[in-house]
Structures are given as structure tokens and as C-alpha cells.
Amino acid sequence: MPTNTHTCIIIGTGFSGLAMAIKLKEKGIQDFIILEKAASVGGTWRENTYPGAECDIPSALYSFSFEPYPFWEYKWSMQPQILEYIKHVAKKHDLNRHIHFQKEMTAAKWNADENYWSVMTEDGTTYNGKTLVSAIGQLHHPSTPNFKGKELFEGDAWHSAQWNHAVPLEGKTVGVIGNAASAVQFIPEIAKTARKVVVFQRSANWMLPKQDRAYKEWEKKLVAKVPFLLRVYRLYIWLLGGGLFNLMKQGNDFVRKIYQKQTVDYIKEHIKDPAVVKALTPTYPMGAKRILFSDTYYPALAQPHVNLATGGVKEITPTGVVAGDGSKHEVDVLIYSTGFKTNPFLAGLTIQGKNGISIKEQWKDGPKNYLGITVDNFPNLFMMYGPNTNLGHNSIILMSEAQANYIAQCVSELEQKKWKSLTVKTDKLNTYHQTTQERLKKMIWMTVEDSWYKSANGNVPNNYPGRTMEYMRVTKTVNFEDFEIVS
Ligand code: NAP
């Protein structure tokens, strides 16, 4: 093994990468590096800077359990403050000295003779690590569908995750394609300055009000003095999220109808035109796609200068968009809020495990792994926010922390016992995968034809079919009997 081989290489400095680094330090492991493609930390909260970007999970829960923060301005935080929190965590835990910025991993190779990973970055540098942790997230490759005529559009156009802040929207007519989690956050913001906004909706989404508000100064002072209160509040939000899990399962139609009625009442509170109410009312069961939370979307749509076009997009012309409903709209600027390539996981990377097998080959029929963390044939490789670990009902930070705990145990055990490698046993992985697939069949996500949770073959490779409590329990203590160990 080369002398410059680190104990661990982590890829990415979003919530997951930083959680991983902190858990390694808790185990006394200091010899790790983090490779970050950008010039600063933050992951998705660095990348998404669209107006109104915020988190749809309250910050008391969308934050680390070990790093409570009494300074949140709002119950649901805006992107700048979440990024500030991430930077605060990196600084407080002295992580910056471990980070190699502007080092984008392109490939990794397992050296079977000497049991270590070589990680290659875009600029040609190679790093070596006994273990490798991918913390690159699920949603970071923007997807822009190939609409007919797209290349003909003469105005400015961009994807919501790559916002062009140089183009002012004052006095302009702005077309927005898409109306999901990202779009409903920035449409109310751009409607404040644009002359006109046209929203091109293909399907309606279920939406509940957030009832967001700024924390009062006395509340912030109180939780700073009595941090225990923040923990109690966190627990309360976690339990509320747990309640939403009932909507993720098929059945439970009584509960679902109650929540669905809440959405319809909420639409009617703001939208008076029955045709628009109908257009905004989803035709699929609530929970099957991501449930949205907003206090501002329907009020924005109620304004006369914000219009809804339905039926998706038929074609794009040099000066506008023809909607699926046949209506033609001239626009100056076009914003694609059409989501992300959601099922690549490690597919864009050349990762070679045992006997030179690539992750692409191994996963040619879909990603198969154990606990969303480990893959057979890939010794000492661990994933965070991997396949079947996404949630539709609770904070993803809970999952990241659980994964970081699990992986830190593996790395620590490798070090202490001087084991050379850990590889999950194929039969363990297969049993886990099969059970997960069986459970997924009973989830509500299966009932819609198309969503970012589903892949082309109808499987749900992204989501976890249980509650966060279950995932935390099954990942709490590593059962090393699940692994082939080379000592
Ligand atoms: P998304 O949920 O994938 O939504 C994409 C939107 O584009 C949908 O309205 C979709 O319509 C539309 N679309 C896609 N292809 C289309 C086509 N060919 N023609 C017409 N319309 C098309 O993307 P997103 O809003 O960026 O959100 C993605 C995920 O990011 C969320 O689910 C969430 O996990 C995360 N996110 C989180 C937050 C947060 O607050 N924590 C905020 C933003 C995003 P259909 O519905 O008809 O497919």
C-alpha cells in the first residue's frame, strides 16, 4: 500500500459528508480527507440559490441532532441560513483542514493486491484510501427534458438549480416549466417583480400549508439558555413527520382523504375560479409523489399576472411556449424547474471493484445494495444517501446521521482489528434487497405511472420503505457477520 494512503476518503461536503467526517473524529480517526468538487462546502445548499430557496422540513429537525442551533430565523429556514449552518458545523468541528476543494472525483479503483482504493479527480490527481465513502447526494444533476424546439428559444433560459442571477426579471414575462418542490418556492418570489409569470403544469401536486413564521427574539434567547427545549421541539416535529408516513403506504385511505380535503380547502381559500381549482387538484393519491409545503404558492397563483397553463409543454418556439392544452404564450425568459436525473447514484463515475467489475455493470438491472450503504464486490466502499434511503415524510438528515454512525463503526473496526477489507456477503445483500422490493410494492409510490421516485422499469430505487426510527435501529450496530472479512 502506498505510504500516502489515508484511512478514509470521503467524497462531498454536504450534510452527509460532514456528518461522516464528524463521526470518524468521534471514533478518534483523524487521518481522512474529503474531496469536494466546488470551492466551498454545502452540497445542494450551495448549488441551489434560486430566489426563495428554502427547506420544506423545519430546521429544528433538518439539522444535526448533535449540533442544535438556537439561531434559526424561521421555523423553515431559507437556503442562505442553512448554508451558514453547514459552514458553522464545518468550522466548529475543524473539518476545513481535511477538505481538498475543487477536486471532483471521476473514478475510483480497488487495488485488490494491497487492499486500498485509488481515487482519481478531474485534474488528474490520485488519492489513496483504505476506505472510500461516497456522500455525493441523490439530486445534483439537473434534468432538462428535450422539448421540441427547445434549442430555438431566443430569450434567456436556465434550470432552477443553475439560477442565472445576472438576468433581472423586472418587467419581464417569465415562463416556468414545472410546478413541484423547487418551482413552488421561487414562483411566489419572481411574481413579486416580473410583469407576468406563466406556470406550465403537467400534473398538479398535493400541497399543505407550512404556517411558517419568524422565531421571536425571546424564543431564540430561551432555547439558547435551555437547549433541552430545542430537543423537545425536534422530537415533536419528528413525531409529526412519523405521522405522515401513514400516507406513504397503500391503504390508509381514510387518513389520506382527510389530508387531501385539507389541500382542496386550501386551494379554494385562495383560488376562486372552479376551473383553476380543478386544474390544481391532483388526480393521484396523496403521498404517491412528494407532498409539497407552501404558504405562498396558491396566493401567488391567485394574482392576475400569474397564469397557469396545463397539459405540460407541446413545444417551445423562438419566442415562447405552446402548452399541452394548446394555449400559446410569449415569454422573455424561460425557467426549467424540471427536476434532476434522479437515479444515477454512482453511474456517472467509473468505479471498479473486485476483479475489475464496474458499478455500472453490477447495477445494470438497477441498484442493489445492503442498507443503502454497501455493495458486494466493492470492499471498503460505503455510500451515504444511496439507493432506497430517500424519504417522503421526514428529515433526510436523520438517515445521513444513521449512515455516518454505521460507516464510522466499520472504518474504526477495520483500523482496530487491522482487517484489510470488509465486503457485504452476497446472500445478505440479496435477502435485504428482496425484502425491500417486497415492501416497496405496498407503498403508495408504486401507484403513479411516473415520478422521480420511480425508474423506467417501474421500480422505486430511491425511497426507503420504512420509518426513520426503523432505519436508525437497523443501522445502529454493525453486525460484522454480514460481511466477508479479510484479515
Ligand atoms: P421534481 O420534483 O422532479 O419536479 C419536476 C417538475 O417538472 C414537475 O412539476 C414535473 O411535472 C415537471 N416536468 C418534468 N419533466 C417534464 C416534462 N417533460 N414536461 C412537463 N413537465 C415536466 O423537481 P424539483 O421540484 O426540483 O424537486 C426535486 C426534489 O428536490 C424534491 O422532490 C425534493 O426531494 C428536493 N427538493 C427539496 C426541497 C426542500 O425544500 N427540501 C426544495 C426543492 C427540491 P410532473 O409532476 O408531471 O412530473
PDB file of N, CA, C and O in Angstrom, residues 34-95:
ATOM      1  N   ILE A  34     -11.429  14.864   2.672  1.00  0.00           N
ATOM      2  CA  ILE A  34     -12.715  15.000   1.979  1.00  0.00           C
ATOM      3  C   ILE A  34     -12.437  15.685   0.648  1.00  0.00           C
ATOM      4  O   ILE A  34     -11.786  16.744   0.612  1.00  0.00           O
ATOM      5  N   LEU A  35     -12.886  15.077  -0.439  1.00  0.00           N
ATOM      6  CA  LEU A  35     -12.720  15.686  -1.757  1.00  0.00           C
ATOM      7  C   LEU A  35     -14.028  16.397  -2.125  1.00  0.00           C
ATOM      8  O   LEU A  35     -15.105  15.807  -2.057  1.00  0.00           O
ATOM      9  N   GLU A  36     -13.907  17.658  -2.490  1.00  0.00           N
ATOM     10  CA  GLU A  36     -15.088  18.471  -2.800  1.00  0.00           C
ATOM     11  C   GLU A  36     -14.899  19.079  -4.193  1.00  0.00           C
ATOM     12  O   GLU A  36     -13.879  19.689  -4.468  1.00  0.00           O
ATOM     13  N   LYS A  37     -15.922  18.909  -5.047  1.00  0.00           N
ATOM     14  CA  LYS A  37     -15.773  19.388  -6.428  1.00  0.00           C
ATOM     15  C   LYS A  37     -15.778  20.923  -6.520  1.00  0.00           C
ATOM     16  O   LYS A  37     -15.199  21.503  -7.424  1.00  0.00           O
ATOM     17  N   ALA A  38     -16.444  21.583  -5.565  1.00  0.00           N
ATOM     18  CA  ALA A  38     -16.567  23.048  -5.636  1.00  0.00           C
ATOM     19  C   ALA A  38     -15.517  23.722  -4.764  1.00  0.00           C
ATOM     20  O   ALA A  38     -14.660  23.070  -4.176  1.00  0.00           O
ATOM     21  N   ALA A  39     -15.642  25.051  -4.664  1.00  0.00           N
ATOM     22  CA  ALA A  39     -14.644  25.811  -3.905  1.00  0.00           C
ATOM     23  C   ALA A  39     -15.081  26.060  -2.469  1.00  0.00           C
ATOM     24  O   ALA A  39     -14.371  26.706  -1.705  1.00  0.00           O
ATOM     25  N   SER A  40     -16.261  25.564  -2.107  1.00  0.00           N
ATOM     26  CA  SER A  40     -16.720  25.749  -0.726  1.00  0.00           C
ATOM     27  C   SER A  40     -17.633  24.587  -0.341  1.00  0.00           C
ATOM     28  O   SER A  40     -18.066  23.810  -1.199  1.00  0.00           O
ATOM     29  N   VAL A  41     -17.949  24.507   0.945  1.00  0.00           N
ATOM     30  CA  VAL A  41     -18.778  23.390   1.425  1.00  0.00           C
ATOM     31  C   VAL A  41     -20.261  23.662   1.147  1.00  0.00           C
ATOM     32  O   VAL A  41     -20.627  24.771   0.778  1.00  0.00           O
ATOM     33  N   GLY A  42     -21.107  22.635   1.327  1.00  0.00           N
ATOM     34  CA  GLY A  42     -22.549  22.941   1.306  1.00  0.00           C
ATOM     35  C   GLY A  42     -23.427  22.028   0.486  1.00  0.00           C
ATOM     36  O   GLY A  42     -24.640  22.021   0.667  1.00  0.00           O
ATOM     37  N   GLY A  43     -22.856  21.281  -0.492  1.00  0.00           N
ATOM     38  CA  GLY A  43     -23.682  20.355  -1.282  1.00  0.00           C
ATOM     39  C   GLY A  43     -24.850  21.073  -1.935  1.00  0.00           C
ATOM     40  O   GLY A  43     -24.707  22.167  -2.491  1.00  0.00           O
ATOM     41  N   THR A  44     -26.022  20.477  -1.832  1.00  0.00           N
ATOM     42  CA  THR A  44     -27.201  21.009  -2.518  1.00  0.00           C
ATOM     43  C   THR A  44     -27.537  22.423  -2.047  1.00  0.00           C
ATOM     44  O   THR A  44     -28.092  23.228  -2.788  1.00  0.00           O
ATOM     45  N   TRP A  45     -27.157  22.747  -0.805  1.00  0.00           N
ATOM     46  CA  TRP A  45     -27.473  24.076  -0.252  1.00  0.00           C
ATOM     47  C   TRP A  45     -26.489  25.136  -0.730  1.00  0.00           C
ATOM     48  O   TRP A  45     -26.674  26.324  -0.487  1.00  0.00           O
ATOM     49  N   ARG A  46     -25.413  24.716  -1.375  1.00  0.00           N
ATOM     50  CA  ARG A  46     -24.517  25.660  -2.057  1.00  0.00           C
ATOM     51  C   ARG A  46     -24.986  25.835  -3.499  1.00  0.00           C
ATOM     52  O   ARG A  46     -24.954  26.915  -4.053  1.00  0.00           O
ATOM     53  N   GLU A  47     -25.468  24.724  -4.083  1.00  0.00           N
ATOM     54  CA  GLU A  47     -25.795  24.733  -5.517  1.00  0.00           C
ATOM     55  C   GLU A  47     -27.106  25.462  -5.811  1.00  0.00           C
ATOM     56  O   GLU A  47     -27.203  26.181  -6.784  1.00  0.00           O
ATOM     57  N   ASN A  48     -28.133  25.212  -4.993  1.00  0.00           N
ATOM     58  CA  ASN A  48     -29.466  25.770  -5.289  1.00  0.00           C
ATOM     59  C   ASN A  48     -29.624  27.151  -4.657  1.00  0.00           C
ATOM     60  O   ASN A  48     -29.845  27.272  -3.458  1.00  0.00           O
ATOM     61  N   THR A  49     -29.520  28.177  -5.495  1.00  0.00           N
ATOM     62  CA  THR A  49     -29.584  29.556  -4.970  1.00  0.00           C
ATOM     63  C   THR A  49     -30.779  30.297  -5.562  1.00  0.00           C
ATOM     64  O   THR A  49     -30.796  31.520  -5.588  1.00  0.00           O
ATOM     65  N   TYR A  50     -31.747  29.560  -6.083  1.00  0.00           N
ATOM     66  CA  TYR A  50     -32.890  30.239  -6.717  1.00  0.00           C
ATOM     67  C   TYR A  50     -33.616  31.111  -5.682  1.00  0.00           C
ATOM     68  O   TYR A  50     -33.575  30.832  -4.470  1.00  0.00           O
ATOM     69  N   PRO A  51     -34.293  32.185  -6.138  1.00  0.00           N
ATOM     70  CA  PRO A  51     -34.990  33.054  -5.187  1.00  0.00           C
ATOM     71  C   PRO A  51     -36.004  32.247  -4.379  1.00  0.00           C
ATOM     72  O   PRO A  51     -36.714  31.406  -4.927  1.00  0.00           O
ATOM     73  N   GLY A  52     -36.014  32.486  -3.088  1.00  0.00           N
ATOM     74  CA  GLY A  52     -36.986  31.793  -2.233  1.00  0.00           C
ATOM     75  C   GLY A  52     -36.574  30.380  -1.855  1.00  0.00           C
ATOM     76  O   GLY A  52     -37.363  29.666  -1.226  1.00  0.00           O
ATOM     77  N   ALA A  53     -35.348  29.963  -2.207  1.00  0.00           N
ATOM     78  CA  ALA A  53     -34.933  28.586  -1.878  1.00  0.00           C
ATOM     79  C   ALA A  53     -34.955  28.388  -0.366  1.00  0.00           C
ATOM     80  O   ALA A  53     -34.380  29.180   0.389  1.00  0.00           O
ATOM     81  N   GLU A  54     -35.626  27.373   0.050  1.00  0.00           N
ATOM     82  CA  GLU A  54     -35.718  27.088   1.479  1.00  0.00           C
ATOM     83  C   GLU A  54     -35.949  25.594   1.659  1.00  0.00           C
ATOM     84  O   GLU A  54     -36.102  24.869   0.677  1.00  0.00           O
ATOM     85  N   CYS A  55     -35.972  25.169   2.903  1.00  0.00           N
ATOM     86  CA  CYS A  55     -36.159  23.743   3.149  1.00  0.00           C
ATOM     87  C   CYS A  55     -37.596  23.479   3.578  1.00  0.00           C
ATOM     88  O   CYS A  55     -38.156  24.240   4.362  1.00  0.00           O
ATOM     89  N   ASP A  56     -38.175  22.399   3.047  1.00  0.00           N
ATOM     90  CA  ASP A  56     -39.559  22.125   3.421  1.00  0.00           C
ATOM     91  C   ASP A  56     -39.676  21.196   4.630  1.00  0.00           C
ATOM     92  O   ASP A  56     -40.724  20.624   4.892  1.00  0.00           O
ATOM     93  N   ILE A  57     -38.572  21.053   5.355  1.00  0.00           N
ATOM     94  CA  ILE A  57     -38.600  20.370   6.658  1.00  0.00           C
ATOM     95  C   ILE A  57     -38.143  21.414   7.686  1.00  0.00           C
ATOM     96  O   ILE A  57     -37.136  22.098   7.456  1.00  0.00           O
ATOM     97  N   PRO A  58     -38.843  21.555   8.812  1.00  0.00           N
ATOM     98  CA  PRO A  58     -38.431  22.574   9.786  1.00  0.00           C
ATOM     99  C   PRO A  58     -36.980  22.369  10.247  1.00  0.00           C
ATOM    100  O   PRO A  58     -36.534  21.234  10.448  1.00  0.00           O
ATOM    101  N   SER A  59     -36.288  23.493  10.437  1.00  0.00           N
ATOM    102  CA  SER A  59     -34.844  23.428  10.728  1.00  0.00           C
ATOM    103  C   SER A  59     -34.511  22.725  12.035  1.00  0.00           C
ATOM    104  O   SER A  59     -33.431  22.155  12.164  1.00  0.00           O
ATOM    105  N   ALA A  60     -35.415  22.790  13.005  1.00  0.00           N
ATOM    106  CA  ALA A  60     -35.121  22.116  14.267  1.00  0.00           C
ATOM    107  C   ALA A  60     -34.879  20.624  14.029  1.00  0.00           C
ATOM    108  O   ALA A  60     -34.187  19.961  14.801  1.00  0.00           O
ATOM    109  N   LEU A  61     -35.439  20.086  12.924  1.00  0.00           N
ATOM    110  CA  LEU A  61     -35.228  18.677  12.578  1.00  0.00           C
ATOM    111  C   LEU A  61     -34.282  18.540  11.383  1.00  0.00           C
ATOM    112  O   LEU A  61     -33.558  17.551  11.273  1.00  0.00           O
ATOM    113  N   TYR A  62     -34.300  19.543  10.493  1.00  0.00           N
ATOM    114  CA  TYR A  62     -33.383  19.490   9.343  1.00  0.00           C
ATOM    115  C   TYR A  62     -32.044  20.110   9.785  1.00  0.00           C
ATOM    116  O   TYR A  62     -31.607  21.159   9.314  1.00  0.00           O
ATOM    117  N   SER A  63     -31.431  19.480  10.745  1.00  0.00           N
ATOM    118  CA  SER A  63     -30.139  19.899  11.295  1.00  0.00           C
ATOM    119  C   SER A  63     -29.620  18.686  12.057  1.00  0.00           C
ATOM    120  O   SER A  63     -30.367  17.737  12.303  1.00  0.00           O
ATOM    121  N   PHE A  64     -28.329  18.729  12.429  1.00  0.00           N
ATOM    122  CA  PHE A  64     -27.771  17.558  13.103  1.00  0.00           C
ATOM    123  C   PHE A  64     -28.278  17.455  14.540  1.00  0.00           C
ATOM    124  O   PHE A  64     -28.354  18.466  15.247  1.00  0.00           O
ATOM    125  N   SER A  65     -28.563  16.213  14.975  1.00  0.00           N
ATOM    126  CA  SER A  65     -29.029  16.009  16.354  1.00  0.00           C
ATOM    127  C   SER A  65     -27.936  16.435  17.332  1.00  0.00           C
ATOM    128  O   SER A  65     -28.223  16.901  18.425  1.00  0.00           O
ATOM    129  N   PHE A  66     -26.669  16.290  16.904  1.00  0.00           N
ATOM    130  CA  PHE A  66     -25.558  16.606  17.804  1.00  0.00           C
ATOM    131  C   PHE A  66     -25.145  18.078  17.698  1.00  0.00           C
ATOM    132  O   PHE A  66     -24.207  18.504  18.348  1.00  0.00           O
ATOM    133  N   GLU A  67     -25.828  18.832  16.865  1.00  0.00           N
ATOM    134  CA  GLU A  67     -25.442  20.237  16.683  1.00  0.00           C
ATOM    135  C   GLU A  67     -26.688  21.123  16.636  1.00  0.00           C
ATOM    136  O   GLU A  67     -27.012  21.731  15.622  1.00  0.00           O
ATOM    137  N   PRO A  68     -27.435  21.165  17.762  1.00  0.00           N
ATOM    138  CA  PRO A  68     -28.637  22.009  17.769  1.00  0.00           C
ATOM    139  C   PRO A  68     -28.247  23.469  17.604  1.00  0.00           C
ATOM    140  O   PRO A  68     -27.142  23.869  17.973  1.00  0.00           O
ATOM    141  N   TYR A  69     -29.155  24.239  17.022  1.00  0.00           N
ATOM    142  CA  TYR A  69     -28.817  25.611  16.620  1.00  0.00           C
ATOM    143  C   TYR A  69     -29.945  26.533  17.077  1.00  0.00           C
ATOM    144  O   TYR A  69     -31.064  26.457  16.550  1.00  0.00           O
ATOM    145  N   PRO A  70     -29.675  27.393  18.046  1.00  0.00           N
ATOM    146  CA  PRO A  70     -30.762  28.247  18.537  1.00  0.00           C
ATOM    147  C   PRO A  70     -30.963  29.512  17.705  1.00  0.00           C
ATOM    148  O   PRO A  70     -31.767  30.353  18.068  1.00  0.00           O
ATOM    149  N   PHE A  71     -30.223  29.623  16.591  1.00  0.00           N
ATOM    150  CA  PHE A  71     -30.221  30.893  15.845  1.00  0.00           C
ATOM    151  C   PHE A  71     -31.117  30.904  14.610  1.00  0.00           C
ATOM    152  O   PHE A  71     -31.102  31.859  13.844  1.00  0.00           O
ATOM    153  N   TRP A  72     -31.882  29.834  14.358  1.00  0.00           N
ATOM    154  CA  TRP A  72     -32.730  29.825  13.160  1.00  0.00           C
ATOM    155  C   TRP A  72     -33.660  31.030  13.181  1.00  0.00           C
ATOM    156  O   TRP A  72     -34.280  31.326  14.204  1.00  0.00           O
ATOM    157  N   GLU A  73     -33.744  31.698  12.036  1.00  0.00           N
ATOM    158  CA  GLU A  73     -34.606  32.889  11.960  1.00  0.00           C
ATOM    159  C   GLU A  73     -36.070  32.486  11.813  1.00  0.00           C
ATOM    160  O   GLU A  73     -36.959  33.135  12.337  1.00  0.00           O
ATOM    161  N   TYR A  74     -36.288  31.430  11.024  1.00  0.00           N
ATOM    162  CA  TYR A  74     -37.642  30.977  10.735  1.00  0.00           C
ATOM    163  C   TYR A  74     -37.789  29.515  11.109  1.00  0.00           C
ATOM    164  O   TYR A  74     -36.787  28.794  11.219  1.00  0.00           O
ATOM    165  N   LYS A  75     -39.044  29.068  11.245  1.00  0.00           N
ATOM    166  CA  LYS A  75     -39.267  27.642  11.534  1.00  0.00           C
ATOM    167  C   LYS A  75     -38.726  26.806  10.377  1.00  0.00           C
ATOM    168  O   LYS A  75     -38.096  25.781  10.562  1.00  0.00           O
ATOM    169  N   TRP A  76     -38.999  27.266   9.144  1.00  0.00           N
ATOM    170  CA  TRP A  76     -38.449  26.620   7.951  1.00  0.00           C
ATOM    171  C   TRP A  76     -37.386  27.574   7.411  1.00  0.00           C
ATOM    172  O   TRP A  76     -37.727  28.706   7.034  1.00  0.00           O
ATOM    173  N   SER A  77     -36.131  27.132   7.350  1.00  0.00           N
ATOM    174  CA  SER A  77     -35.073  28.098   7.020  1.00  0.00           C
ATOM    175  C   SER A  77     -34.896  28.295   5.536  1.00  0.00           C
ATOM    176  O   SER A  77     -35.125  27.393   4.730  1.00  0.00           O
ATOM    177  N   MET A  78     -34.407  29.483   5.202  1.00  0.00           N
ATOM    178  CA  MET A  78     -34.049  29.813   3.828  1.00  0.00           C
ATOM    179  C   MET A  78     -32.648  29.250   3.552  1.00  0.00           C
ATOM    180  O   MET A  78     -31.853  29.061   4.462  1.00  0.00           O
ATOM    181  N   GLN A  79     -32.390  29.045   2.249  1.00  0.00           N
ATOM    182  CA  GLN A  79     -31.105  28.460   1.835  1.00  0.00           C
ATOM    183  C   GLN A  79     -29.873  29.180   2.423  1.00  0.00           C
ATOM    184  O   GLN A  79     -28.958  28.523   2.917  1.00  0.00           O
ATOM    185  N   PRO A  80     -29.834  30.543   2.434  1.00  0.00           N
ATOM    186  CA  PRO A  80     -28.605  31.168   2.950  1.00  0.00           C
ATOM    187  C   PRO A  80     -28.321  30.775   4.395  1.00  0.00           C
ATOM    188  O   PRO A  80     -27.170  30.564   4.761  1.00  0.00           O
ATOM    189  N   GLN A  81     -29.386  30.649   5.213  1.00  0.00           N
ATOM    190  CA  GLN A  81     -29.101  30.314   6.614  1.00  0.00           C
ATOM    191  C   GLN A  81     -28.717  28.845   6.780  1.00  0.00           C
ATOM    192  O   GLN A  81     -27.907  28.501   7.644  1.00  0.00           O
ATOM    193  N   ILE A  82     -29.261  27.988   5.928  1.00  0.00           N
ATOM    194  CA  ILE A  82     -28.865  26.571   6.016  1.00  0.00           C
ATOM    195  C   ILE A  82     -27.388  26.434   5.622  1.00  0.00           C
ATOM    196  O   ILE A  82     -26.616  25.718   6.262  1.00  0.00           O
ATOM    197  N   LEU A  83     -27.012  27.175   4.581  1.00  0.00           N
ATOM    198  CA  LEU A  83     -25.601  27.149   4.151  1.00  0.00           C
ATOM    199  C   LEU A  83     -24.695  27.698   5.263  1.00  0.00           C
ATOM    200  O   LEU A  83     -23.614  27.145   5.525  1.00  0.00           O
ATOM    201  N   GLU A  84     -25.167  28.736   5.911  1.00  0.00           N
ATOM    202  CA  GLU A  84     -24.417  29.327   7.034  1.00  0.00           C
ATOM    203  C   GLU A  84     -24.238  28.275   8.142  1.00  0.00           C
ATOM    204  O   GLU A  84     -23.161  28.146   8.724  1.00  0.00           O
ATOM    205  N   TYR A  85     -25.300  27.504   8.405  1.00  0.00           N
ATOM    206  CA  TYR A  85     -25.250  26.451   9.427  1.00  0.00           C
ATOM    207  C   TYR A  85     -24.207  25.393   9.055  1.00  0.00           C
ATOM    208  O   TYR A  85     -23.396  24.962   9.880  1.00  0.00           O
ATOM    209  N   ILE A  86     -24.230  24.995   7.769  1.00  0.00           N
ATOM    210  CA  ILE A  86     -23.278  23.967   7.317  1.00  0.00           C
ATOM    211  C   ILE A  86     -21.843  24.467   7.503  1.00  0.00           C
ATOM    212  O   ILE A  86     -20.974  23.740   7.995  1.00  0.00           O
ATOM    213  N   LYS A  87     -21.622  25.740   7.150  1.00  0.00           N
ATOM    214  CA  LYS A  87     -20.265  26.311   7.306  1.00  0.00           C
ATOM    215  C   LYS A  87     -19.886  26.392   8.786  1.00  0.00           C
ATOM    216  O   LYS A  87     -18.741  26.139   9.156  1.00  0.00           O
ATOM    217  N   HIS A  88     -20.874  26.721   9.606  1.00  0.00           N
ATOM    218  CA  HIS A  88     -20.637  26.796  11.057  1.00  0.00           C
ATOM    219  C   HIS A  88     -20.210  25.415  11.590  1.00  0.00           C
ATOM    220  O   HIS A  88     -19.261  25.303  12.373  1.00  0.00           O
ATOM    221  N   VAL A  89     -20.900  24.367  11.135  1.00  0.00           N
ATOM    222  CA  VAL A  89     -20.592  22.998  11.598  1.00  0.00           C
ATOM    223  C   VAL A  89     -19.169  22.613  11.148  1.00  0.00           C
ATOM    224  O   VAL A  89     -18.381  22.080  11.931  1.00  0.00           O
ATOM    225  N   ALA A  90     -18.838  22.932   9.879  1.00  0.00           N
ATOM    226  CA  ALA A  90     -17.509  22.574   9.354  1.00  0.00           C
ATOM    227  C   ALA A  90     -16.416  23.259  10.174  1.00  0.00           C
ATOM    228  O   ALA A  90     -15.393  22.648  10.512  1.00  0.00           O
ATOM    229  N   LYS A  91     -16.676  24.522  10.509  1.00  0.00           N
ATOM    230  CA  LYS A  91     -15.663  25.279  11.267  1.00  0.00           C
ATOM    231  C   LYS A  91     -15.564  24.759  12.699  1.00  0.00           C
ATOM    232  O   LYS A  91     -14.478  24.480  13.204  1.00  0.00           O
ATOM    233  N   LYS A  92     -16.729  24.600  13.324  1.00  0.00           N
ATOM    234  CA  LYS A  92     -16.737  24.181  14.730  1.00  0.00           C
ATOM    235  C   LYS A  92     -16.038  22.834  14.920  1.00  0.00           C
ATOM    236  O   LYS A  92     -15.345  22.620  15.912  1.00  0.00           O
ATOM    237  N   HIS A  93     -16.210  21.942  13.963  1.00  0.00           N
ATOM    238  CA  HIS A  93     -15.623  20.599  14.093  1.00  0.00           C
ATOM    239  C   HIS A  93     -14.262  20.505  13.408  1.00  0.00           C
ATOM    240  O   HIS A  93     -13.753  19.411  13.182  1.00  0.00           O
ATOM    241  N   ASP A  94     -13.719  21.663  13.030  1.00  0.00           N
ATOM    242  CA  ASP A  94     -12.372  21.740  12.462  1.00  0.00           C
ATOM    243  C   ASP A  94     -12.223  20.797  11.257  1.00  0.00           C
ATOM    244  O   ASP A  94     -11.272  20.023  11.158  1.00  0.00           O
ATOM    245  N   LEU A  95     -13.194  20.886  10.349  1.00  0.00           N
ATOM    246  CA  LEU A  95     -13.184  19.966   9.204  1.00  0.00           C
ATOM    247  C   LEU A  95     -12.474  20.561   7.988  1.00  0.00           C
ATOM    248  O   LEU A  95     -12.028  19.820   7.110  1.00  0.00           O
TER     249      LEU A  95
END
